[in-house]
CSV table of C-alpha atoms in Angstrom, one decimal:
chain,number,residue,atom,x,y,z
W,297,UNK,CA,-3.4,-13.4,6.0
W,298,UNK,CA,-1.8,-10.8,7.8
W,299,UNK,CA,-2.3,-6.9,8.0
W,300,UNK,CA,-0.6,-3.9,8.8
W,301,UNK,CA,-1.6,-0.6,9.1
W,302,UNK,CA,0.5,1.9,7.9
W,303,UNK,CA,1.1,6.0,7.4
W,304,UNK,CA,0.3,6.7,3.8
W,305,UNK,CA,3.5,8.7,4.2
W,306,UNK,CA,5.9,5.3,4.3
W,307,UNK,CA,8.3,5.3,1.7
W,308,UNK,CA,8.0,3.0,-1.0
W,309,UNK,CA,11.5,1.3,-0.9
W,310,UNK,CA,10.8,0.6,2.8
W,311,UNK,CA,8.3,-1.1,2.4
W,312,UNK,CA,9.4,-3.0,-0.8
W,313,UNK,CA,12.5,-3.9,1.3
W,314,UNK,CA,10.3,-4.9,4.6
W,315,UNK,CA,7.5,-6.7,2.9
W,316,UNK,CA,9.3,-7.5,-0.8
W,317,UNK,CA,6.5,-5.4,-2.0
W,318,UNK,CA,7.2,-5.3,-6.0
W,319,UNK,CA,5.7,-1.4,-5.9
W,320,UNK,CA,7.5,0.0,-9.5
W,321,UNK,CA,9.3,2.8,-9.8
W,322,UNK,CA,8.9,5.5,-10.4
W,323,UNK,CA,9.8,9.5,-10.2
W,324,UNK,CA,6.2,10.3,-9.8
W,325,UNK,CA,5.8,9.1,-6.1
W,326,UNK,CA,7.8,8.4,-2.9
W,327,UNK,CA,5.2,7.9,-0.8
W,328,UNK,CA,2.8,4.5,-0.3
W,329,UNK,CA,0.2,7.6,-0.2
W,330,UNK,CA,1.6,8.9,-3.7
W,331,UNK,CA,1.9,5.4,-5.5
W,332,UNK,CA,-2.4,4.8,-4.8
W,333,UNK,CA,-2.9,8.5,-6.3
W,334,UNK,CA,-0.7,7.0,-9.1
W,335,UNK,CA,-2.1,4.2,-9.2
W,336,UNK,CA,-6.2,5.3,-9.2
W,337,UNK,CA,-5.2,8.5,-11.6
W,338,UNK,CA,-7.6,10.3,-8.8
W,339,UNK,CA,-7.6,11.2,-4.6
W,340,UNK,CA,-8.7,7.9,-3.7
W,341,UNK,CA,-11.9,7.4,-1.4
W,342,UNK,CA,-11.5,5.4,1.8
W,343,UNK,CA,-12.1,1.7,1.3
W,344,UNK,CA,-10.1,1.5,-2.3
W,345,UNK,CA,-8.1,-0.6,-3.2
W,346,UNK,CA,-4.8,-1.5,-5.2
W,347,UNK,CA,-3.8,-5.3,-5.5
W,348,UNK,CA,0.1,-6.5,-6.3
W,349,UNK,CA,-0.2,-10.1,-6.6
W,350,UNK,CA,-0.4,-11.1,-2.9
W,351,UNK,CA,-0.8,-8.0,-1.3
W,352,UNK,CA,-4.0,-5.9,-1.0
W,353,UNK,CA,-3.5,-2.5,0.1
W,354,UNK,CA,-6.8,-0.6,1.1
W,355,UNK,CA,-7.3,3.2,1.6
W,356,UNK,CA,-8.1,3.2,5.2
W,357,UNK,CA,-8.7,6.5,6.0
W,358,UNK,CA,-8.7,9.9,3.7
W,359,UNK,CA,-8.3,13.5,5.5
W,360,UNK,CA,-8.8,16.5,3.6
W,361,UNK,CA,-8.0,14.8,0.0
W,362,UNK,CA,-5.5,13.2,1.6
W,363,UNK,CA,-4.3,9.1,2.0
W,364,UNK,CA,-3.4,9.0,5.8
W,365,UNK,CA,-4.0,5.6,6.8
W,366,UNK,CA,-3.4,2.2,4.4
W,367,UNK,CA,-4.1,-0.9,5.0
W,368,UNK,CA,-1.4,-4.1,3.9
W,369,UNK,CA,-2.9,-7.6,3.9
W,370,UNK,CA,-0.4,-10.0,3.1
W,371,UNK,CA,-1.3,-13.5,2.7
W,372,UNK,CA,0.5,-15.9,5.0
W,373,UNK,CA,2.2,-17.9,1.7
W,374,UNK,CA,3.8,-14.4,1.1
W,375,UNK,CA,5.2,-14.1,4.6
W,376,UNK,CA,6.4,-17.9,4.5
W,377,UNK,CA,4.3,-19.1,6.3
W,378,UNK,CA,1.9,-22.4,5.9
W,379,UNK,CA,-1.5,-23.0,7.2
């Protein structure tokens, strides 16, 4: 597994371009930050989490109501590699 941390302010067809991260579309967010508040229907608190088949994206850090830091585990499979 590997992990990245990343501005919740990454734009979402970066990374689904980078990482082939399968994030939908959608006119309601741009932002990796945006796309968790979509996802959770609320400000998320640090520690959640949103799961798109082999990724895990944790909240890593929340400032003032807002996602700052996130958290991209991807497992090695995913990244092409084998163990």
């Amino acid at each position: 597994e590997h992990e990245y941390l990343l501005s919740g302010r990454c734009e979402v067809d970066d990374l689904a371009e980078r990482f082939r991260l399968a994030i939908p579309e959608s006119e309601e967010y741009d932002t990796l930050a945006g796309f968790i508040l979509h996802e959770q229907g609320e400000v998320p608190e640090q520690g959640s989490e949103v799961v798109i088949g082999p990724f895990r994206i944790t909240v890593a850090q929340v400032v003032h109501g807002r996602v700052d830091l996130v958290r991209l585990a991807v497992t090695d499979a995913e990244m092409g590699y084998s163990a």
